[in-house]
CSV table of C-alpha atoms in Angstrom, one decimal:
chain,number,residue,atom,x,y,z
B,1,MET,CA,-9.0,-8.9,5.5
B,2,LEU,CA,-5.3,-10.6,5.1
B,3,ARG,CA,-4.8,-14.3,5.1
B,4,SER,CA,-2.1,-15.5,7.5
B,5,LEU,CA,-0.8,-19.3,7.7
B,6,VAL,CA,-1.1,-20.7,10.6
B,7,GLY,CA,-2.0,-24.5,9.6
B,8,SER,CA,-5.6,-23.3,8.9
B,9,GLU,CA,-6.6,-20.2,7.1
B,10,MET,CA,-6.7,-17.2,9.8
B,11,CYS,CA,-7.8,-14.2,8.8
B,12,ILE,CA,-6.8,-10.7,10.4
B,13,ARG,CA,-9.3,-7.8,10.4
B,14,ASP,CA,-8.1,-4.4,11.4
B,15,SER,CA,-10.7,-1.4,11.7
B,16,ILE,CA,-10.7,2.4,12.7
B,17,GLU,CA,-12.5,3.4,15.8
B,18,THR,CA,-14.0,6.6,14.8
B,19,ILE,CA,-12.8,9.3,17.4
B,20,GLY,CA,-14.9,12.2,15.6
B,21,ASP,CA,-16.3,13.1,12.1
B,22,THR,CA,-13.2,15.3,11.1
B,23,ASP,CA,-9.7,15.0,10.1
B,24,GLU,CA,-9.2,17.1,13.1
B,25,GLU,CA,-11.0,15.4,15.4
B,26,HIS,CA,-9.1,11.9,14.1
B,27,LYS,CA,-5.7,13.3,14.6
B,28,ARG,CA,-6.5,13.5,18.4
B,29,GLY,CA,-6.2,9.8,18.8
B,30,SER,CA,-3.8,8.3,20.8
B,31,GLY,CA,-2.3,5.8,17.8
B,32,ALA,CA,-3.5,3.0,20.3
B,33,LEU,CA,-3.7,-0.6,19.0
B,34,LYS,CA,-6.5,-2.4,20.8
B,35,THR,CA,-6.5,-6.7,20.3
B,36,THR,CA,-9.4,-9.0,20.6
B,37,GLY,CA,-10.2,-12.7,19.6
B,38,ARG,CA,-8.9,-15.8,21.4
B,39,MET,CA,-5.1,-14.8,21.0
B,40,GLY,CA,-2.9,-16.2,23.7
B,41,GLU,CA,0.0,-14.3,25.4
B,42,VAL,CA,2.7,-15.0,22.6
B,43,MET,CA,0.2,-13.7,20.0
B,44,LYS,CA,-0.9,-10.5,21.9
B,45,GLU,CA,3.3,-9.8,22.1
B,46,SER,CA,3.3,-10.3,18.3
B,47,SER,CA,0.7,-7.8,17.8
B,48,GLN,CA,2.2,-5.4,20.0
B,49,ILE,CA,5.7,-5.7,18.2
B,50,ALA,CA,3.8,-5.7,14.9
B,51,HIS,CA,2.1,-2.3,15.7
B,52,THR,CA,5.5,-0.5,16.5
B,53,TYR,CA,7.1,-1.8,13.9
B,54,ALA,CA,4.4,-0.7,11.4
B,55,ARG,CA,4.8,2.6,12.9
B,56,THR,CA,8.6,3.0,12.4
B,57,PHE,CA,8.4,1.2,9.0
B,58,LEU,CA,5.6,3.7,7.8
B,59,LYS,CA,8.0,6.8,9.4
B,60,GLU,CA,10.7,5.8,7.0
B,61,THR,CA,8.9,4.9,3.5
B,62,GLU,CA,5.8,7.6,4.0
B,63,LYS,CA,7.3,10.5,6.2
B,64,GLN,CA,4.1,12.6,6.1
B,65,ASN,CA,1.7,9.8,7.3
B,66,GLY,CA,1.2,10.0,10.8
B,67,PHE,CA,-1.6,7.4,10.7
B,68,LEU,CA,-0.4,5.0,12.7
B,69,ASP,CA,0.5,7.8,15.3
B,70,THR,CA,-2.7,9.1,15.9
B,71,ALA,CA,-5.6,6.4,14.8
B,72,GLN,CA,-7.0,4.2,17.5
B,73,LEU,CA,-6.9,0.7,15.7
B,74,HIS,CA,-8.8,-2.5,16.6
B,75,MET,CA,-7.3,-5.8,15.4
B,76,HIS,CA,-9.6,-8.9,15.5
B,77,ILE,CA,-8.5,-12.5,15.2
B,78,PRO,CA,-11.6,-14.4,14.5
B,79,GLU,CA,-10.7,-17.7,14.9
B,80,GLY,CA,-13.6,-19.4,16.7
B,81,ALA,CA,-12.7,-21.4,20.1
B,82,THR,CA,-9.3,-22.0,19.4
B,83,PRO,CA,-7.0,-19.7,21.0
B,84,LYS,CA,-3.8,-19.0,18.8
B,85,ASP,CA,-0.8,-18.6,21.0
B,86,GLY,CA,2.3,-19.5,18.0
B,87,PRO,CA,4.5,-16.8,17.1
B,88,SER,CA,3.7,-16.9,13.2
B,89,ALA,CA,1.6,-14.2,12.5
B,90,GLY,CA,3.9,-10.7,12.8
B,91,VAL,CA,4.4,-10.0,9.1
B,92,THR,CA,0.6,-10.5,8.4
B,93,MET,CA,-0.5,-8.0,11.1
B,94,THR,CA,2.4,-5.4,10.1
B,95,THR,CA,1.0,-6.1,6.7
B,96,SER,CA,-2.6,-5.4,7.8
B,97,LEU,CA,-1.8,-2.4,9.6
B,98,LEU,CA,0.1,-0.7,6.9
B,99,SER,CA,-2.6,-1.6,4.5
B,100,LEU,CA,-4.9,0.3,6.7
B,101,ALA,CA,-2.6,3.0,6.9
B,102,LEU,CA,-1.5,3.7,3.4
B,103,LYS,CA,-5.0,2.6,2.0
B,104,LYS,CA,-3.7,0.0,-0.2
B,105,PRO,CA,-5.0,-3.4,-0.8
B,106,VAL,CA,-2.6,-6.6,-0.3
B,107,ALA,CA,-2.4,-8.6,-3.1
B,108,ALA,CA,-5.5,-11.1,-3.1
B,109,ASP,CA,-3.6,-14.2,-3.8
B,110,LEU,CA,-0.8,-13.9,-1.3
B,111,ALA,CA,-0.6,-15.5,1.9
B,112,MET,CA,2.4,-15.3,4.5
B,113,THR,CA,3.9,-16.3,7.7
B,114,GLY,CA,6.8,-15.4,9.8
B,115,GLU,CA,7.2,-13.8,13.0
B,116,LEU,CA,8.9,-9.9,12.9
B,117,THR,CA,11.5,-8.4,15.8
B,118,LEU,CA,11.6,-5.0,16.3
B,119,THR,CA,14.1,-4.5,13.7
B,120,GLY,CA,11.8,-5.8,10.8
B,121,LYS,CA,14.1,-9.4,10.6
B,122,VAL,CA,11.7,-12.1,9.6
B,123,LEU,CA,12.1,-15.2,12.1
B,124,PRO,CA,11.6,-18.8,11.2
B,125,VAL,CA,8.2,-20.4,12.1
B,126,GLY,CA,6.9,-24.0,12.7
B,127,GLY,CA,4.7,-25.9,10.5
B,128,ILE,CA,5.5,-25.1,7.1
B,129,LYS,CA,4.1,-28.2,5.6
B,130,GLU,CA,0.5,-27.4,7.3
B,131,LYS,CA,0.5,-23.8,6.4
B,132,THR,CA,1.5,-24.6,2.7
B,133,ILE,CA,-1.5,-27.2,2.8
B,134,ALA,CA,-4.1,-24.5,4.1
B,135,ALA,CA,-2.8,-22.0,1.2
B,136,LYS,CA,-3.7,-24.5,-1.5
B,137,ARG,CA,-7.0,-25.4,0.4
B,138,SER,CA,-7.7,-21.9,0.3
B,139,GLY,CA,-7.1,-21.0,-3.3
B,140,VAL,CA,-3.7,-19.1,-2.4
B,141,GLU,CA,-1.4,-19.2,-5.3
B,142,ARG,CA,1.7,-17.4,-3.6
B,143,ILE,CA,2.9,-17.7,0.0
B,144,VAL,CA,5.8,-15.5,1.8
B,145,ILE,CA,8.0,-17.5,4.3
B,146,PRO,CA,10.9,-17.0,6.0
B,147,GLU,CA,14.2,-17.2,4.5
B,148,ALA,CA,15.3,-19.4,7.4
B,149,ASN,CA,12.2,-22.0,6.7
B,150,ARG,CA,13.7,-22.5,3.0
B,151,ARG,CA,14.8,-25.8,3.7
B,152,ASP,CA,11.5,-26.9,5.3
B,153,PHE,CA,10.0,-25.9,2.2
B,154,ASP,CA,12.0,-27.8,-0.2
B,155,GLU,CA,11.7,-30.9,2.0
B,156,LEU,CA,8.1,-30.7,1.3
B,157,PRO,CA,6.6,-33.5,-1.3
B,158,ASP,CA,6.1,-32.1,-4.6
B,159,PHE,CA,2.1,-32.7,-4.6
B,160,VAL,CA,2.2,-30.6,-1.8
B,161,LYS,CA,4.4,-27.5,-3.2
B,162,ASP,CA,2.7,-27.9,-6.7
B,163,GLY,CA,0.9,-24.9,-7.5
B,164,ILE,CA,2.3,-22.7,-5.0
B,165,GLU,CA,4.7,-19.9,-6.0
B,166,VAL,CA,6.9,-19.4,-3.0
B,167,HIS,CA,8.7,-16.2,-1.7
B,168,TYR,CA,11.2,-16.2,1.1
B,169,ALA,CA,11.7,-13.1,3.3
B,170,SER,CA,14.5,-12.4,5.5
B,171,GLN,CA,13.6,-8.8,6.5
B,172,TYR,CA,10.2,-7.1,6.2
B,173,GLN,CA,11.1,-5.1,3.1
B,174,ASP,CA,10.7,-8.5,1.5
B,175,VAL,CA,7.2,-9.0,2.6
B,176,TYR,CA,6.0,-5.5,1.9
B,177,ASP,CA,7.3,-5.6,-1.7
B,178,LEU,CA,5.5,-8.7,-2.6
B,179,ALA,CA,2.2,-7.3,-0.6
B,180,PHE,CA,2.1,-4.1,-2.3
B,181,GLY,CA,3.4,-4.9,-5.5
B,182,VAL,CA,6.4,-2.3,-5.2
B,183,ASN,CA,10.0,-2.7,-5.6
B,184,SER,CA,11.2,0.2,-3.6
B,185,LYS,CA,13.5,-0.3,-0.7
B,186,VAL,CA,13.5,1.9,2.5
B,187,LEU,CA,15.4,5.0,2.3
């Protein structure tokens, strides 16, 4: 489970659909991503971009890891009856997929928001105040928001910002380093 900031906490869950009992059977998968939950069209597009970018990123950072090319994945956005249609979860979806592929957990005290392009650029999102409040209510102490939203965060009242360590991301590598506690850059 990974926390995304969308005004209220939204959890993204990924799982592997078992193809067979052996690694060889698993390798014959299609690398497909199935999505479920109350997702609007924009959110569905974000999940497809996240999957494509995560595959590219993984090939650049872990050349031998073909997990996202072969595994059949299922991403579920469990958000009750409220459909989500804003573009703000791309970095969270990408991080969730990479966590699964790398078998590495994401830092538990971290939440994030930001849309992602196919080239890894982190795009600005709306609702920074609401997302920061949602993080505080969830007990999160560190958040990642797009660099382009720096001014939005800076303009928040101090009582909203207090107790939150904010990190800014302009490229996905910035998010990756915080989520997995690494400092190495993509080759």
